[in-house]
C-alpha cells in the first residue's frame, strides 16, 4: 500500500444503524482501509510551437523565432510516443495493426499503420550505428551461440542468422544464399 495515496475517500456513517441517533459529537475510530490502484484515462497532449518574426524599426532587419529542429513537419509524434511504439513492437512483439488499436483504445490517439511503420523505420535507422557495434564485440567473446531461422516474407524465402551471448544479440537477414 502507498504511504501517500493520491486520493482518499472517507466512508463514515452519519447516524447509528441501531437507534438512528446522529453522530454529531461522537468520535470516529479507524476501522479499516483499503487501496485501489487505477490508471487514469490517457489523452494525447498537443503541444503547438509557433514562430514569430519581427522587423526592426531601427534598421529594417527581420528576425525570426526558431522552432525546435526536431519538428520537421506540421504535425508529428513526440519522442515518448515513438519510444512506446518501438518498445511495444520490438520487445513485446505487438504487430502494427494491434498497435494501432492499442493507441486508439488505450491512449485515445489515432495513428495509422503507415505512421507506425515509418516510426519503426526511423528508430531502426537511429539504432543502426549502435547495433553495428555488437558484431565486433561478439567476435571477441569466448562463447557465442548461433542459430539460423528461415522465414517467408512476401512469399520470398529469407534466412535470419542469430549470434548471441548472455549480453548481446546480433541478427543478420540474408535474402539469398
PDB file of C-alpha atoms in Angstrom:
ATOM      1  CA  UNK A   1       0.000   0.000   0.000  1.00  0.00           C
ATOM      2  CA  UNK A   2       1.142   3.534  -0.698  1.00  0.00           C
ATOM      3  CA  UNK A   3       2.039   5.745   2.276  1.00  0.00           C
ATOM      4  CA  UNK A   4       0.894   8.758   0.266  1.00  0.00           C
ATOM      5  CA  UNK A   5      -2.220   7.880  -1.769  1.00  0.00           C
ATOM      6  CA  UNK A   6      -3.182  10.358  -4.484  1.00  0.00           C
ATOM      7  CA  UNK A   7      -6.803  10.434  -3.385  1.00  0.00           C
ATOM      8  CA  UNK A   8      -8.578   9.485  -0.148  1.00  0.00           C
ATOM      9  CA  UNK A   9     -12.296   8.751   0.013  1.00  0.00           C
ATOM     10  CA  UNK A  10     -13.701   8.565   3.542  1.00  0.00           C
ATOM     11  CA  UNK A  11     -16.719   6.408   4.341  1.00  0.00           C
ATOM     12  CA  UNK A  12     -18.339   7.490   7.594  1.00  0.00           C
ATOM     13  CA  UNK A  13     -21.874   6.768   8.754  1.00  0.00           C
ATOM     14  CA  UNK A  14     -23.938   9.825   9.761  1.00  0.00           C
ATOM     15  CA  UNK A  15     -26.172   8.004  12.243  1.00  0.00           C
ATOM     16  CA  UNK A  16     -26.356   4.845  14.382  1.00  0.00           C
ATOM     17  CA  UNK A  17     -27.709   1.939  12.375  1.00  0.00           C
ATOM     18  CA  UNK A  18     -29.410   0.544  15.533  1.00  0.00           C
ATOM     19  CA  UNK A  19     -31.140   3.521  17.193  1.00  0.00           C
ATOM     20  CA  UNK A  20     -30.850   6.173  14.475  1.00  0.00           C
ATOM     21  CA  UNK A  21     -29.056   8.750  16.639  1.00  0.00           C
ATOM     22  CA  UNK A  22     -26.911  11.232  14.708  1.00  0.00           C
ATOM     23  CA  UNK A  23     -23.139  11.095  15.176  1.00  0.00           C
ATOM     24  CA  UNK A  24     -22.698  14.819  15.856  1.00  0.00           C
ATOM     25  CA  UNK A  25     -20.292  14.659  18.796  1.00  0.00           C
ATOM     26  CA  UNK A  26     -19.228  11.004  18.716  1.00  0.00           C
ATOM     27  CA  UNK A  27     -15.559  10.344  17.984  1.00  0.00           C
ATOM     28  CA  UNK A  28     -14.710   8.176  14.956  1.00  0.00           C
ATOM     29  CA  UNK A  29     -12.041   5.480  15.087  1.00  0.00           C
ATOM     30  CA  UNK A  30     -10.358   3.894  12.103  1.00  0.00           C
ATOM     31  CA  UNK A  31     -11.986   0.555  11.295  1.00  0.00           C
ATOM     32  CA  UNK A  32     -10.234  -0.489   8.085  1.00  0.00           C
ATOM     33  CA  UNK A  33      -8.685   0.906   4.960  1.00  0.00           C
ATOM     34  CA  UNK A  34      -8.066  -0.466   1.500  1.00  0.00           C
ATOM     35  CA  UNK A  35      -6.401   0.868  -1.615  1.00  0.00           C
ATOM     36  CA  UNK A  36      -7.285   0.502  -5.262  1.00  0.00           C
ATOM     37  CA  UNK A  37      -4.690   1.109  -7.970  1.00  0.00           C
ATOM     38  CA  UNK A  38      -6.155   2.667 -11.115  1.00  0.00           C
ATOM     39  CA  UNK A  39      -4.748   4.114 -14.296  1.00  0.00           C
ATOM     40  CA  UNK A  40      -6.178   7.499 -15.195  1.00  0.00           C
ATOM     41  CA  UNK A  41      -7.585   7.939 -18.699  1.00  0.00           C
ATOM     42  CA  UNK A  42      -4.820   8.808 -21.137  1.00  0.00           C
ATOM     43  CA  UNK A  43      -5.359  11.589 -23.626  1.00  0.00           C
ATOM     44  CA  UNK A  44      -2.773  12.907 -26.058  1.00  0.00           C
ATOM     45  CA  UNK A  45      -1.258  16.264 -25.273  1.00  0.00           C
ATOM     46  CA  UNK A  46      -0.911  18.509 -28.311  1.00  0.00           C
ATOM     47  CA  UNK A  47       1.931  20.991 -27.965  1.00  0.00           C
ATOM     48  CA  UNK A  48       1.894  23.736 -30.564  1.00  0.00           C
ATOM     49  CA  UNK A  49       5.045  25.678 -31.259  1.00  0.00           C
ATOM     50  CA  UNK A  50       4.666  28.985 -33.052  1.00  0.00           C
ATOM     51  CA  UNK A  51       7.488  31.042 -34.533  1.00  0.00           C
ATOM     52  CA  UNK A  52       7.023  34.795 -34.856  1.00  0.00           C
ATOM     53  CA  UNK A  53       9.102  37.286 -36.738  1.00  0.00           C
ATOM     54  CA  UNK A  54       9.754  40.902 -36.060  1.00  0.00           C
ATOM     55  CA  UNK A  55      11.048  43.672 -38.261  1.00  0.00           C
ATOM     56  CA  UNK A  56      13.365  46.082 -36.543  1.00  0.00           C
ATOM     57  CA  UNK A  57      12.080  49.673 -36.536  1.00  0.00           C
ATOM     58  CA  UNK A  58      15.666  50.974 -36.483  1.00  0.00           C
ATOM     59  CA  UNK A  59      17.398  49.024 -39.284  1.00  0.00           C
ATOM     60  CA  UNK A  60      14.613  47.125 -41.067  1.00  0.00           C
ATOM     61  CA  UNK A  61      16.167  43.689 -40.387  1.00  0.00           C
ATOM     62  CA  UNK A  62      13.710  40.792 -39.910  1.00  0.00           C
ATOM     63  CA  UNK A  63      14.402  38.388 -37.018  1.00  0.00           C
ATOM     64  CA  UNK A  64      12.520  35.087 -36.796  1.00  0.00           C
ATOM     65  CA  UNK A  65      11.905  32.840 -33.800  1.00  0.00           C
ATOM     66  CA  UNK A  66      13.148  29.285 -34.260  1.00  0.00           C
ATOM     67  CA  UNK A  67      11.014  26.198 -33.690  1.00  0.00           C
ATOM     68  CA  UNK A  68      12.946  23.233 -32.289  1.00  0.00           C
ATOM     69  CA  UNK A  69      14.785  21.493 -35.131  1.00  0.00           C
ATOM     70  CA  UNK A  70      13.323  18.055 -34.267  1.00  0.00           C
ATOM     71  CA  UNK A  71       9.957  19.314 -35.570  1.00  0.00           C
ATOM     72  CA  UNK A  72      10.331  18.774 -39.309  1.00  0.00           C
ATOM     73  CA  UNK A  73       6.669  18.769 -40.414  1.00  0.00           C
ATOM     74  CA  UNK A  74       3.427  20.440 -39.301  1.00  0.00           C
ATOM     75  CA  UNK A  75       2.337  17.518 -37.090  1.00  0.00           C
ATOM     76  CA  UNK A  76       4.405  14.646 -35.787  1.00  0.00           C
ATOM     77  CA  UNK A  77       4.568  12.205 -32.887  1.00  0.00           C
ATOM     78  CA  UNK A  78       6.787  13.064 -29.932  1.00  0.00           C
ATOM     79  CA  UNK A  79       9.740  11.075 -28.637  1.00  0.00           C
ATOM     80  CA  UNK A  80       7.729   9.281 -25.954  1.00  0.00           C
ATOM     81  CA  UNK A  81       5.125   8.086 -28.489  1.00  0.00           C
ATOM     82  CA  UNK A  82       7.898   6.886 -30.806  1.00  0.00           C
ATOM     83  CA  UNK A  83       9.681   5.127 -27.937  1.00  0.00           C
ATOM     84  CA  UNK A  84       6.486   3.394 -26.789  1.00  0.00           C
ATOM     85  CA  UNK A  85       5.693   2.210 -30.328  1.00  0.00           C
ATOM     86  CA  UNK A  86       9.228   0.846 -30.649  1.00  0.00           C
ATOM     87  CA  UNK A  87       9.157  -0.851 -27.249  1.00  0.00           C
ATOM     88  CA  UNK A  88       5.763  -2.476 -27.828  1.00  0.00           C
ATOM     89  CA  UNK A  89       6.776  -3.648 -31.304  1.00  0.00           C
ATOM     90  CA  UNK A  90      10.330  -4.826 -30.622  1.00  0.00           C
ATOM     91  CA  UNK A  91      10.192  -6.003 -27.008  1.00  0.00           C
ATOM     92  CA  UNK A  92       6.566  -7.094 -26.748  1.00  0.00           C
ATOM     93  CA  UNK A  93       6.195  -8.300 -30.377  1.00  0.00           C
ATOM     94  CA  UNK A  94       2.928  -6.439 -30.958  1.00  0.00           C
ATOM     95  CA  UNK A  95       2.168  -6.131 -34.696  1.00  0.00           C
ATOM     96  CA  UNK A  96       1.315  -2.778 -36.279  1.00  0.00           C
ATOM     97  CA  UNK A  97      -2.419  -3.467 -36.673  1.00  0.00           C
ATOM     98  CA  UNK A  98      -2.701  -4.208 -32.948  1.00  0.00           C
ATOM     99  CA  UNK A  99      -0.531  -1.214 -32.038  1.00  0.00           C
ATOM    100  CA  UNK A 100      -2.967   0.957 -33.982  1.00  0.00           C
ATOM    101  CA  UNK A 101      -5.865  -0.450 -31.927  1.00  0.00           C
ATOM    102  CA  UNK A 102      -3.933  -0.129 -28.667  1.00  0.00           C
ATOM    103  CA  UNK A 103      -3.241   3.557 -29.203  1.00  0.00           C
ATOM    104  CA  UNK A 104      -6.841   4.224 -30.258  1.00  0.00           C
ATOM    105  CA  UNK A 105      -8.427   2.291 -27.374  1.00  0.00           C
ATOM    106  CA  UNK A 106      -5.948   2.959 -24.578  1.00  0.00           C
ATOM    107  CA  UNK A 107      -4.468   6.367 -25.350  1.00  0.00           C
ATOM    108  CA  UNK A 108      -7.212   7.999 -27.451  1.00  0.00           C
ATOM    109  CA  UNK A 109      -4.645   8.503 -30.200  1.00  0.00           C
ATOM    110  CA  UNK A 110      -5.492   7.674 -33.791  1.00  0.00           C
ATOM    111  CA  UNK A 111      -2.279   6.619 -35.510  1.00  0.00           C
ATOM    112  CA  UNK A 112      -2.165   4.815 -38.842  1.00  0.00           C
ATOM    113  CA  UNK A 113      -0.223   1.629 -39.514  1.00  0.00           C
ATOM    114  CA  UNK A 114       1.847   3.501 -42.104  1.00  0.00           C
ATOM    115  CA  UNK A 115       2.878   6.029 -39.426  1.00  0.00           C
ATOM    116  CA  UNK A 116       3.764   3.140 -37.125  1.00  0.00           C
ATOM    117  CA  UNK A 117       5.946   1.608 -39.849  1.00  0.00           C
ATOM    118  CA  UNK A 118       7.568   4.998 -40.535  1.00  0.00           C
ATOM    119  CA  UNK A 119       8.358   5.466 -36.839  1.00  0.00           C
ATOM    120  CA  UNK A 120       9.796   1.944 -36.559  1.00  0.00           C
ATOM    121  CA  UNK A 121      11.938   2.519 -39.645  1.00  0.00           C
ATOM    122  CA  UNK A 122      13.205   5.847 -38.294  1.00  0.00           C
ATOM    123  CA  UNK A 123      14.004   4.343 -34.897  1.00  0.00           C
ATOM    124  CA  UNK A 124      15.772   1.424 -36.579  1.00  0.00           C
ATOM    125  CA  UNK A 125      17.937   3.854 -38.564  1.00  0.00           C
ATOM    126  CA  UNK A 126      18.809   5.737 -35.362  1.00  0.00           C
ATOM    127  CA  UNK A 127      19.808   2.479 -33.644  1.00  0.00           C
ATOM    128  CA  UNK A 128      21.897   1.164 -36.558  1.00  0.00           C
ATOM    129  CA  UNK A 129      25.271   2.673 -35.515  1.00  0.00           C
ATOM    130  CA  UNK A 130      24.899   1.133 -32.039  1.00  0.00           C
ATOM    131  CA  UNK A 131      23.724  -2.158 -33.483  1.00  0.00           C
ATOM    132  CA  UNK A 132      26.797  -2.328 -35.726  1.00  0.00           C
ATOM    133  CA  UNK A 133      28.982  -2.189 -32.599  1.00  0.00           C
ATOM    134  CA  UNK A 134      27.519  -5.505 -31.415  1.00  0.00           C
ATOM    135  CA  UNK A 135      29.067  -7.710 -34.134  1.00  0.00           C
ATOM    136  CA  UNK A 136      32.741  -6.902 -33.361  1.00  0.00           C
ATOM    137  CA  UNK A 137      32.056  -7.177 -29.623  1.00  0.00           C
ATOM    138  CA  UNK A 138      30.556 -10.652 -30.117  1.00  0.00           C
ATOM    139  CA  UNK A 139      33.546 -11.676 -32.234  1.00  0.00           C
ATOM    140  CA  UNK A 140      35.887 -11.094 -29.295  1.00  0.00           C
ATOM    141  CA  UNK A 141      33.889 -13.026 -26.684  1.00  0.00           C
ATOM    142  CA  UNK A 142      34.807 -16.520 -25.563  1.00  0.00           C
ATOM    143  CA  UNK A 143      31.375 -18.120 -26.146  1.00  0.00           C
ATOM    144  CA  UNK A 144      28.840 -17.281 -28.850  1.00  0.00           C
ATOM    145  CA  UNK A 145      25.675 -19.189 -29.611  1.00  0.00           C
ATOM    146  CA  UNK A 146      24.199 -19.143 -33.092  1.00  0.00           C
ATOM    147  CA  UNK A 147      21.068 -20.173 -34.933  1.00  0.00           C
ATOM    148  CA  UNK A 148      19.618 -19.963 -38.407  1.00  0.00           C
ATOM    149  CA  UNK A 149      15.908 -19.403 -38.935  1.00  0.00           C
ATOM    150  CA  UNK A 150      14.022 -19.462 -42.220  1.00  0.00           C
ATOM    151  CA  UNK A 151      11.087 -17.132 -42.800  1.00  0.00           C
ATOM    152  CA  UNK A 152       8.867 -16.237 -45.736  1.00  0.00           C
ATOM    153  CA  UNK A 153       8.402 -12.513 -46.286  1.00  0.00           C
ATOM    154  CA  UNK A 154       6.085 -11.528 -49.132  1.00  0.00           C
ATOM    155  CA  UNK A 155       6.341 -15.134 -50.388  1.00  0.00           C
ATOM    156  CA  UNK A 156      10.141 -14.883 -50.642  1.00  0.00           C
ATOM    157  CA  UNK A 157      12.381 -17.152 -48.603  1.00  0.00           C
ATOM    158  CA  UNK A 158      14.621 -15.292 -46.158  1.00  0.00           C
ATOM    159  CA  UNK A 159      17.138 -16.505 -43.588  1.00  0.00           C
ATOM    160  CA  UNK A 160      17.946 -14.903 -40.266  1.00  0.00           C
ATOM    161  CA  UNK A 161      21.309 -15.686 -38.730  1.00  0.00           C
ATOM    162  CA  UNK A 162      21.382 -15.084 -34.984  1.00  0.00           C
ATOM    163  CA  UNK A 163      24.565 -14.746 -32.910  1.00  0.00           C
ATOM    164  CA  UNK A 164      24.360 -14.142 -29.178  1.00  0.00           C
ATOM    165  CA  UNK A 165      25.879 -14.448 -25.756  1.00  0.00           C
ATOM    166  CA  UNK A 166      24.479 -13.607 -22.310  1.00  0.00           C
ATOM    167  CA  UNK A 167      24.583  -9.867 -23.032  1.00  0.00           C
ATOM    168  CA  UNK A 168      24.479  -9.285 -26.784  1.00  0.00           C
ATOM    169  CA  UNK A 169      22.408 -10.433 -29.756  1.00  0.00           C
ATOM    170  CA  UNK A 170      23.177  -9.789 -33.423  1.00  0.00           C
ATOM    171  CA  UNK A 171      20.697 -10.755 -36.141  1.00  0.00           C
ATOM    172  CA  UNK A 172      21.644 -10.722 -39.809  1.00  0.00           C
ATOM    173  CA  UNK A 173      18.995 -11.049 -42.541  1.00  0.00           C
ATOM    174  CA  UNK A 174      20.110 -12.980 -45.603  1.00  0.00           C
ATOM    175  CA  UNK A 175      17.737 -12.852 -48.578  1.00  0.00           C
ATOM    176  CA  UNK A 176      19.686 -15.178 -50.881  1.00  0.00           C
ATOM    177  CA  UNK A 177      22.171 -17.891 -50.081  1.00  0.00           C
TER     178      UNK A 177
END
